[in-house]
XYZ file of C-alpha atoms in Angstrom:
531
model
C -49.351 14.405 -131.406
C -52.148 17.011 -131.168
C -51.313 20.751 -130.989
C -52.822 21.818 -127.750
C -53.177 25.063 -128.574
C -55.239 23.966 -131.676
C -59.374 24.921 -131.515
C -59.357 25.901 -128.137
C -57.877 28.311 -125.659
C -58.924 31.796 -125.661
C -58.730 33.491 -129.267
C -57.875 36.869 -127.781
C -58.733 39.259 -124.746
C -57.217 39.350 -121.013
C -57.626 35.478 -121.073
C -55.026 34.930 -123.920
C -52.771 37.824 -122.603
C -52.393 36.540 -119.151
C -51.756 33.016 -120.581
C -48.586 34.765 -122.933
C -47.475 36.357 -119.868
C -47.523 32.772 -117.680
C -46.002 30.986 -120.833
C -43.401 33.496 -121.258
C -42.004 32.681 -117.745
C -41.843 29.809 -118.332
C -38.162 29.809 -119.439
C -37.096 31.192 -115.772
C -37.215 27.635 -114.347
C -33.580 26.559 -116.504
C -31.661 29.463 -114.627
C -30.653 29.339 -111.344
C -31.438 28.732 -108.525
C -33.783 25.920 -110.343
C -31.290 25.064 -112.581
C -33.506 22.653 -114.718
C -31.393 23.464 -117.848
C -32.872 20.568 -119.868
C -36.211 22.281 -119.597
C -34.694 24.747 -121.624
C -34.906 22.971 -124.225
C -38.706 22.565 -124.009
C -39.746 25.807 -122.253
C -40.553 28.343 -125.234
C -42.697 25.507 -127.222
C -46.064 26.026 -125.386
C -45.873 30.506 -126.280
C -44.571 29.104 -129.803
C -47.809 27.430 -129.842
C -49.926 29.878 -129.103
C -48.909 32.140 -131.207
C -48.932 30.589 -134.345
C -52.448 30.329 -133.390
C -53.139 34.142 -132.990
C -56.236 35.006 -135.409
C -53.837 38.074 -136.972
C -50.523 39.455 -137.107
C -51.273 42.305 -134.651
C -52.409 39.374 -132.284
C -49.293 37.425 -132.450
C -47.582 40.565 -131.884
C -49.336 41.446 -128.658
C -48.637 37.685 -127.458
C -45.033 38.395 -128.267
C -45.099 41.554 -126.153
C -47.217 39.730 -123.380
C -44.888 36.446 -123.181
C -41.830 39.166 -123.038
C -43.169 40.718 -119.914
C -43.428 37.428 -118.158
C -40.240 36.699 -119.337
C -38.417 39.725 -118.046
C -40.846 38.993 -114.622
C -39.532 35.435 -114.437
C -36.115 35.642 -114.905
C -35.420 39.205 -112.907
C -38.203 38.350 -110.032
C -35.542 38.827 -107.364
C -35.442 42.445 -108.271
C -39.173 42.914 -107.110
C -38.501 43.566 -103.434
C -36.149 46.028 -104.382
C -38.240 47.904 -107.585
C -42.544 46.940 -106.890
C -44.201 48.590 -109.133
C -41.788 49.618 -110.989
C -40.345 46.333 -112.204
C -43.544 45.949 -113.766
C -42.853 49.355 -115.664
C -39.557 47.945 -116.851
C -41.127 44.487 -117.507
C -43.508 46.375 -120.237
C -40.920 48.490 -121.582
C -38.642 45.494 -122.266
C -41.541 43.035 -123.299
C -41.953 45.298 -126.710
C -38.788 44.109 -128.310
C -40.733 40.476 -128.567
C -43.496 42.327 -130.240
C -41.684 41.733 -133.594
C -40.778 38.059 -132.764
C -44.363 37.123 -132.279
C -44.871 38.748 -135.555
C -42.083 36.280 -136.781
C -43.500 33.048 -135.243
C -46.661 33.213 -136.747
C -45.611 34.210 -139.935
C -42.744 31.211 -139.982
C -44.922 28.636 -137.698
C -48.600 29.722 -138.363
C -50.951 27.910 -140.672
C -49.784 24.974 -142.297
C -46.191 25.570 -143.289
C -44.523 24.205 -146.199
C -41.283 22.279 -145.766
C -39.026 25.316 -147.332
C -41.276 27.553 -144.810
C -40.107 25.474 -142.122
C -36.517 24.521 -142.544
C -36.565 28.512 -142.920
C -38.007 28.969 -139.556
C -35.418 26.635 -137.699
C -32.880 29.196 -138.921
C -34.764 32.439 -138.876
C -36.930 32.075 -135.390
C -33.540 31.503 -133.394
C -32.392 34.369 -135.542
C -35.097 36.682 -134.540
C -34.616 35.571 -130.839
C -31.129 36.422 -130.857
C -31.580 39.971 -132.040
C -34.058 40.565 -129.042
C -31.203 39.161 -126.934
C -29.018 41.570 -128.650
C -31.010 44.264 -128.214
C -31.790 44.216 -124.281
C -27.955 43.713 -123.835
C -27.524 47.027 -123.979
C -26.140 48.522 -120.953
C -28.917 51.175 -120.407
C -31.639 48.444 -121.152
C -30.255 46.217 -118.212
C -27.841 44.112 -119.973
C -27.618 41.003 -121.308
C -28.949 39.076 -117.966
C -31.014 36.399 -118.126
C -29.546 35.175 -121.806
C -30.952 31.675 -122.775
C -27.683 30.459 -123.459
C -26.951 30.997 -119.828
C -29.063 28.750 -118.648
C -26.542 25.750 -119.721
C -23.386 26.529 -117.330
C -23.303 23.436 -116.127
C -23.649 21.198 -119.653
C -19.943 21.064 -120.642
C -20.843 20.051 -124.330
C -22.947 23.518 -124.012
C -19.492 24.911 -122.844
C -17.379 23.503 -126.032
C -20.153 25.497 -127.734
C -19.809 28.683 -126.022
C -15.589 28.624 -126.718
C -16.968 29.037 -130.808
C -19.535 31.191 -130.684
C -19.958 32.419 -127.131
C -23.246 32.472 -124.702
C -24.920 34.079 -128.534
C -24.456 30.300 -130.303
C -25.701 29.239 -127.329
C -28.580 30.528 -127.639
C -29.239 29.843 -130.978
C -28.720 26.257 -130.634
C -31.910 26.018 -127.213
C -33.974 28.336 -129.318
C -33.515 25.907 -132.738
C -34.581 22.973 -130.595
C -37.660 24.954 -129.383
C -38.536 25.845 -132.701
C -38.642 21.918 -134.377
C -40.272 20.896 -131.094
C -43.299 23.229 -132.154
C -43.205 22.314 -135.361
C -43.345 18.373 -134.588
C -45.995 18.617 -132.155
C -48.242 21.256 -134.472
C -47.629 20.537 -138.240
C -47.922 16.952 -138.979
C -46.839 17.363 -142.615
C -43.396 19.089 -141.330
C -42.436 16.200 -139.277
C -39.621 15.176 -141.025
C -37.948 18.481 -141.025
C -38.443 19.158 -137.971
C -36.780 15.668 -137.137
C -33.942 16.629 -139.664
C -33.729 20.089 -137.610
C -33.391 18.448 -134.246
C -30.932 15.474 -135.220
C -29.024 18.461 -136.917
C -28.808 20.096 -133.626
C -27.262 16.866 -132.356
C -24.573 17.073 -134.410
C -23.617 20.731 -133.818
C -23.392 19.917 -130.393
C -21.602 16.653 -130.353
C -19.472 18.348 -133.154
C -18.438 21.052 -130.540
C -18.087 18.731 -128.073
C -15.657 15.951 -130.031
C -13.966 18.129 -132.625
C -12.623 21.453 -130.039
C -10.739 20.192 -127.312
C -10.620 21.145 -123.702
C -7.537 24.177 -122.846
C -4.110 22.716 -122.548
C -2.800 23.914 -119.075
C 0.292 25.650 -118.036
C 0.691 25.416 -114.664
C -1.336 26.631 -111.630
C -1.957 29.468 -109.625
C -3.565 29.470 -106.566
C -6.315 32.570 -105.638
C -7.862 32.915 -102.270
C -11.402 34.208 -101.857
C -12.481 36.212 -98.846
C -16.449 36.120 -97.671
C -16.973 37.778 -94.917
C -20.849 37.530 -95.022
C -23.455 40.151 -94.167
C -23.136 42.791 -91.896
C -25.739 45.250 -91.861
C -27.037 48.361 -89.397
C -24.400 50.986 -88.062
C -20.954 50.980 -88.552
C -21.742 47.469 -90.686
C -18.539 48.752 -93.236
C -16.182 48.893 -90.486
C -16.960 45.347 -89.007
C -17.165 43.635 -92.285
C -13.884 45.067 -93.332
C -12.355 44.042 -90.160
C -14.142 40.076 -90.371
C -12.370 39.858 -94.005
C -9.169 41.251 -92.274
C -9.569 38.287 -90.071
C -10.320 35.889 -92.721
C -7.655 36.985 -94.780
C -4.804 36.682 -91.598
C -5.916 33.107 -91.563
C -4.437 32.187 -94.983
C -0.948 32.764 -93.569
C 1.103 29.250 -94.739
C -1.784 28.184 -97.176
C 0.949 30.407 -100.290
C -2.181 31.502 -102.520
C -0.595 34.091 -105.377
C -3.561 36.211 -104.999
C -6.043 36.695 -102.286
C -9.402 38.628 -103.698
C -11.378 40.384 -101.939
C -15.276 41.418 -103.183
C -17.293 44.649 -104.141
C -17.618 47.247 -101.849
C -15.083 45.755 -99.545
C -13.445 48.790 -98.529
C -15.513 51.350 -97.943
C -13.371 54.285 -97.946
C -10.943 56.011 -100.134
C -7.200 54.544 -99.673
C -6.020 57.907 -100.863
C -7.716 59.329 -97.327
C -7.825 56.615 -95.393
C -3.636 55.427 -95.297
C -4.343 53.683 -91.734
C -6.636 51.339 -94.044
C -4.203 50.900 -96.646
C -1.214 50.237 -93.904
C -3.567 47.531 -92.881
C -3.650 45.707 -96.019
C -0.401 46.306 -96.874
C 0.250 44.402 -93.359
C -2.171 41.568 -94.777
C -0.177 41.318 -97.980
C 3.312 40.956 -95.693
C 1.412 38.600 -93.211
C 0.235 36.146 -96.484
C 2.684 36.300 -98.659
C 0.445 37.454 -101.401
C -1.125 40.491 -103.013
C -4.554 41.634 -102.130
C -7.384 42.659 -104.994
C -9.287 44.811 -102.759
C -12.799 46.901 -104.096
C -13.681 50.352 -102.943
C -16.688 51.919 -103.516
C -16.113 55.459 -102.208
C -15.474 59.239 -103.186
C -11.912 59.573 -104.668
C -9.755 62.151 -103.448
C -8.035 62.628 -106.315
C -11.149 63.268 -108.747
C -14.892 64.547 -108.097
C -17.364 61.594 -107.246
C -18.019 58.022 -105.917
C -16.193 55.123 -108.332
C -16.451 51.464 -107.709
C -12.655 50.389 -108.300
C -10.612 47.332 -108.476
C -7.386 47.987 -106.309
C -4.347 45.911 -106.375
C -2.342 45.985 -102.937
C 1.184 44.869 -102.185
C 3.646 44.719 -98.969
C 3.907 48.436 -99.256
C 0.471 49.046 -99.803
C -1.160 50.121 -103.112
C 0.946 49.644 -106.273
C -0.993 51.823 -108.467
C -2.903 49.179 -110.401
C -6.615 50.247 -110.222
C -9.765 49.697 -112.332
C -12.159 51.928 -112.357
C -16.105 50.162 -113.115
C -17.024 50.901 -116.778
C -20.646 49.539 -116.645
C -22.835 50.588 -114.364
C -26.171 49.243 -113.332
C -29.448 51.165 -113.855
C -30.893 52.501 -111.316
C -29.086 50.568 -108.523
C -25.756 52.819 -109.594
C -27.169 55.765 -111.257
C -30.353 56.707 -112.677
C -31.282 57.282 -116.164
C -32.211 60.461 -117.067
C -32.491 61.492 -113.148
C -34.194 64.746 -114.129
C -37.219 62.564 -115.271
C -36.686 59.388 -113.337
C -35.243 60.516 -110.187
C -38.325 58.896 -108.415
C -37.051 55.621 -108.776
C -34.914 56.512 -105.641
C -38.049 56.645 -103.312
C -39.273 53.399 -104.585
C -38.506 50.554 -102.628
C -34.889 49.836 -101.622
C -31.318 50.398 -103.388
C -31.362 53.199 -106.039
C -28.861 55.439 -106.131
C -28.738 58.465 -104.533
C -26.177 59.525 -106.126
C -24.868 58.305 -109.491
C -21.300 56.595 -109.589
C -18.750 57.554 -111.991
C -17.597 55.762 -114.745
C -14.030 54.113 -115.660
C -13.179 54.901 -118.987
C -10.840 52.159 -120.138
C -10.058 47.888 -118.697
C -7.042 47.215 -117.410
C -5.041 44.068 -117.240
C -2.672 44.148 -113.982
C 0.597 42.141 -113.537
C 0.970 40.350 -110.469
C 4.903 38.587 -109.280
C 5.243 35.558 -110.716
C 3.485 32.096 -109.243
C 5.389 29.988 -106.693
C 6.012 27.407 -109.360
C 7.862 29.909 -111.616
C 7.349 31.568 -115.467
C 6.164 34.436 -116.524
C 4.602 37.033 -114.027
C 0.891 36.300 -113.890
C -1.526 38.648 -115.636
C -5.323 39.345 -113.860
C -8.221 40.965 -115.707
C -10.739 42.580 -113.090
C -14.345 42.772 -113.910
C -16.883 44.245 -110.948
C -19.899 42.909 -110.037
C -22.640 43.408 -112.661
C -19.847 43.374 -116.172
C -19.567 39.410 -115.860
C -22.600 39.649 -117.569
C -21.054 40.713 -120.508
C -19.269 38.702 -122.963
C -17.438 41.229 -124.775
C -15.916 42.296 -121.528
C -14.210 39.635 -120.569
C -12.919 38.709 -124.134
C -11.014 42.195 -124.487
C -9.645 41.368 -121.390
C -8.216 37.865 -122.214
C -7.245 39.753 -125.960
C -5.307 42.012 -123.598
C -3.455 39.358 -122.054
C -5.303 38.797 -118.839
C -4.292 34.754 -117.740
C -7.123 34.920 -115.152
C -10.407 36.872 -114.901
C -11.403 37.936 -111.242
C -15.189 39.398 -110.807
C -15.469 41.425 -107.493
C -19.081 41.308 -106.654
C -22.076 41.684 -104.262
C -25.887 40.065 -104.228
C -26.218 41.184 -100.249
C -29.449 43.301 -101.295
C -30.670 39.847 -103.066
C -29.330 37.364 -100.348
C -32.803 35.187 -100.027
C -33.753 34.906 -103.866
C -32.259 33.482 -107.472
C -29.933 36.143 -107.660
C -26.489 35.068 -106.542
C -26.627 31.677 -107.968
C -27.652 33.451 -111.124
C -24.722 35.374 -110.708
C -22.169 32.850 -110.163
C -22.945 30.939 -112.930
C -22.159 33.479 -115.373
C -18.488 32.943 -114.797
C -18.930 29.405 -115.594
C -19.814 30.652 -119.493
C -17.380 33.602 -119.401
C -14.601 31.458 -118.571
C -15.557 28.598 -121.249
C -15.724 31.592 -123.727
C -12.814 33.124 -122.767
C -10.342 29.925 -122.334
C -9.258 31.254 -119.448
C -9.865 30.218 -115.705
C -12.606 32.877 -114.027
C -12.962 33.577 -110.112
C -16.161 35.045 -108.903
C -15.688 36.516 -105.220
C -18.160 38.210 -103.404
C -19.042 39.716 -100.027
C -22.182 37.238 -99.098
C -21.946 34.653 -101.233
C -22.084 32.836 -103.889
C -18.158 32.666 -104.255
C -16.814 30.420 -106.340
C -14.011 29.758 -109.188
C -14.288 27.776 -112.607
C -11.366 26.032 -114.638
C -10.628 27.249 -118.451
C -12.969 24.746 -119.885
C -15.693 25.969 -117.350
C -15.913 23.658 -114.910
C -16.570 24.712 -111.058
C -13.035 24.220 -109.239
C -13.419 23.081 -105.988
C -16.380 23.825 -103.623
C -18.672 27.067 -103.959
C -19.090 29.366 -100.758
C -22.826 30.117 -100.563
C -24.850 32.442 -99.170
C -24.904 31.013 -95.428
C -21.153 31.515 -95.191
C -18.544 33.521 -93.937
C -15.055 32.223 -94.919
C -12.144 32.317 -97.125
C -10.877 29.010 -99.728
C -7.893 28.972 -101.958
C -9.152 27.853 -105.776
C -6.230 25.851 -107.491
C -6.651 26.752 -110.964
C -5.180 25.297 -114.237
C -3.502 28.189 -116.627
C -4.062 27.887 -120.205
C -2.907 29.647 -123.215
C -5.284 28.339 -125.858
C -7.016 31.008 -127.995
C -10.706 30.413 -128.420
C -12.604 30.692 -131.397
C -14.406 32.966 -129.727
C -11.615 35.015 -128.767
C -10.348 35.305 -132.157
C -13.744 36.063 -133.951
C -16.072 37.302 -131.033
C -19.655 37.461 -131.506
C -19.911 36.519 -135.182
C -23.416 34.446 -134.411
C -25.039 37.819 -133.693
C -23.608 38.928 -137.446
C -25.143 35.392 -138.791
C -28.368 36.351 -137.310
C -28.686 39.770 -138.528
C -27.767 38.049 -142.045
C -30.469 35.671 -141.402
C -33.175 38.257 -140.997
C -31.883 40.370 -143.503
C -32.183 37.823 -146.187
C -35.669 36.680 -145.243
C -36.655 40.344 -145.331
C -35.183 40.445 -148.925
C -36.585 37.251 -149.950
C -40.454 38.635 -148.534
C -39.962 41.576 -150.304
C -38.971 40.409 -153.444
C -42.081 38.291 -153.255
C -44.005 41.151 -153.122
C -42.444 42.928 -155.648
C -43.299 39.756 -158.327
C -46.789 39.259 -156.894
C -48.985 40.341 -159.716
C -51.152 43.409 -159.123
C -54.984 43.557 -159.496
C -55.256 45.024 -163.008
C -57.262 48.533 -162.980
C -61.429 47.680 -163.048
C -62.407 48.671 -166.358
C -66.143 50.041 -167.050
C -68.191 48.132 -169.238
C -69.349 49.751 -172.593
C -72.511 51.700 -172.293
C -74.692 50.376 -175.602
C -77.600 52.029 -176.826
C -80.924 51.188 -175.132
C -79.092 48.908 -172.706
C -78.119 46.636 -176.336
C -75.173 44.667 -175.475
C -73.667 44.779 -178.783
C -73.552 48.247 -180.220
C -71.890 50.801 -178.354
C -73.121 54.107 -178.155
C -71.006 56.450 -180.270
């Protein structure tokens, strides 16, 4: 097969630049809403290519950068109506931390590798991507959306994967196959290895897939999710609390054990607001069932706005709350708003004012299920923390038997965004061994088994309604649970060693011996020297 990057193409300039960026995109189409998760699989070979190609090292780096930024464009695109020009800002700043894995491709993939160079770069490539992935994952960065292991929530032996190593292993398994793709197609005398590499990646996954076996369940519970749908212009809060009031009425005789309500639901403080909170507690008597309600609204009993989880019972609240720990950038506070504080007159949803953070998650106890045992424990996540896998896993290490994500995409209603969202509880939950509901206000809604599998039928965007999720219980501790994100350590171990192994190289290389003059001789004679 011929490299089709090989002897043609632009060498450097705009041309090659622009065709990083387009390449680097690529990778969007796996995610949702496309979903084309095979393409995964594929989609990072053609930028592989072309940067092994680049004529130097400062070239491969700027490809790196360049394929970053369309990248970060492809996979956050929803965010443009909301950002313009400054997603493009962000894109750039964000794009640099693939300036050293370009660096890393060519040196690994570039030329005509040996076979040790490239069994090497089946382990160290993935390696390097990982540490980029590890690096924008960082709250203040954005977080970890958009991870590559994402993209394969809906491949169960993908799933078995993420219970050992989480999303990271993931990850490290799509970019692997990437990597002995590029080699097969580009370096004919590496063929083998990269055949070895790719059967090898076979086996990991059917490994995970034959030898860890699906949660053992426990018994059921049975959580309601109320959509009420989107209801903007004036008094929009007071409507949409009273169409989830309706919603939520409706469940009478349908005995869910917890009805959840999403982000933002309540709009007011339940401290100053008790008419609001005699109303729920009237919903609670009326189902049955405690209410997980979400306020987003200036405490009373503390300066400034919180986002919080609120747990409310027949007499009203029962003192369980969570207050949000991570908030987003920009679209809940704003980095350094002294200096950025711009970003609130661009486009549509920065804060105007920044939202206080919880300091600590909190696992609440709910009465016990219909069907009897132990009182059932809930771990509340909100909105925008599903993304991250630690999260969750402290939560389930806590003793949380269900994870519930409060959350709202209204702003995003018409692009990628909510399906992106959803999915995300798919992996948490596979992580996690434990089932994961994902309610929001507009949609998508939905609820996954332990395993992560999608219970029952999603709500999407076009709906306003309510659906009870019958969800197996399981006990099982993960692998990831009990070791969290030890393929992140691997990785750093990975690039550490081929960092020591390149510099011992160096160190052995012999140096260019000092140029020595030759002896002047008398009269230009080469044999006597003039003394």
């Amino acid at each position: 097969m011929r490299n089709p990057f090989a002897g043609q193409g632009p060498r450097s300039g705009l041309g090659r630049s622009a065709l990083a960026v387009l390449l680097g995109a690529l990778p969007a189409l796996a995610f949702p809403a496309p979903s084309l998760w095979w393409f995964a699989y594929l989609a990072l070979v053609p930028w592989m290519l072309l940067i092994r190609t680049a004529p130097s090292a400062r070239r491969a780096g700027l490809d790196g950068w360049c394929g970053g930024i369309g990248f970060m464009l492809g996979v956050h695109q929803w965010l443009l109506p909301s950002l313009h020009v400054f997603l493009l800002v962000l894109a750039a700043l964000l794009g640099l931390l693939w300036l050293p894995w370009g660096w890393l491709v060519r040196a690994m993939l570039g030329g005509e590798p040996s076979g040790g160079r490239a069994a090497a770069a089946l382990v160290v490539v993935p390696s390097g991507w990982l540490l980029v992935e590890l690096a924008r994952s960082w709250e203040g960065l954005g977080g970890p959306w958009g991870l590559l292991g994402a993209s394969q929530w809906q491949v169960p032996p993908a799933l078995r994967l993420a219970s050992l190593g989480g999303v990271w292993l993931v990850s490290l398994l799509v970019v692997a196959v990437n990597t002995a793709v590029a080699l097969l197609v580009a370096v004919r005398p590496v063929r083998r290895t990269a055949l070895v590499g790719l059967v090898g990646c076979g086996l990991v996954l059917g490994l995970a897939w034959w030898g860890t076996s699906p949660p053992r369940t426990t018994g059921t519970v049975r959580v309601a999710v109320v959509q009420p749908g989107v209801f903007d212009g004036a008094g929009g809060v007071d409507r949409r609390f009273a169409r989830a009031e309706a919603l939520t009425r409706a469940l009478a005789g349908q005995r869910p054990d917890l009805v959840v309500w999403g982000e933002s639901s309540v709009g007011a403080d339940l401290g100053a607001r008790p008419d609001l909170a005699a109303r729920l507690a009237t919903l609670s008597r009326t189902i049955g069932a405690p209410l997980l309600v979400n306020v987003d609204a200036r405490r009373s009993d503390r300066p400034g706005i919180y986002k919080s989880a609120v747990l409310i019972g027949p007499r009203g609240p029962t003192g369980e709350r969570y207050d949000k720990m991570r908030l987003v950038p920009f679209g809940e506070y704003v980095p350094a708003r002294a200096l950025l504080g711009w970003a609130t007159s661009v486009g549509k949803g920065a804060a105007g004012e920044d939202r206080r953070r919880g300091t600590q998650p909190v696992v609440m106890t709910l009465p016990a299920p219909r069907e009897g045992g132990r009182p059932l424990r809930i771990g509340p996540l909100v909105c925008f923390e599903s993304a991250f896998p630690d999260m969750s896993r402290r939560l389930v290490r806590d003793g949380a038997d269900v994870v519930v994500v409060q959350s709202a995409t209204s702003t995003f209603q018409d692009s990628w965004a909510p399906a992106q969202h959803a999915s995300l509880a798919a992996l948490r939950a596979a992580e996690s061994g434990r089932p994961v509901v994902h309610a929001t206000l507009t949609g998508i809604s939905a609820a996954y088994a332990a395993d992560g599998r999608r219970a029952g039928t999603e709500l999407g965007t076009d709906r306003s309604a309510a659906a009870v999720y019958t969800l197996p219980l399981a006990r099982k501790v993960t692998v990831y649970d009990r070791f969290g994100d030890w393929p992140v350590y691997a990785a750093i171990l990975a690039i550490g060693a081929l960092c020591a192994a390149e510099g011992t190289r160096t160190l052995r290389r012999p140096g260019r011996g000092t140029p020595v003059p030759p002896a002047r001789t008398a009269r230009g004679s080469a044999g006597r020297p003039v003394r």
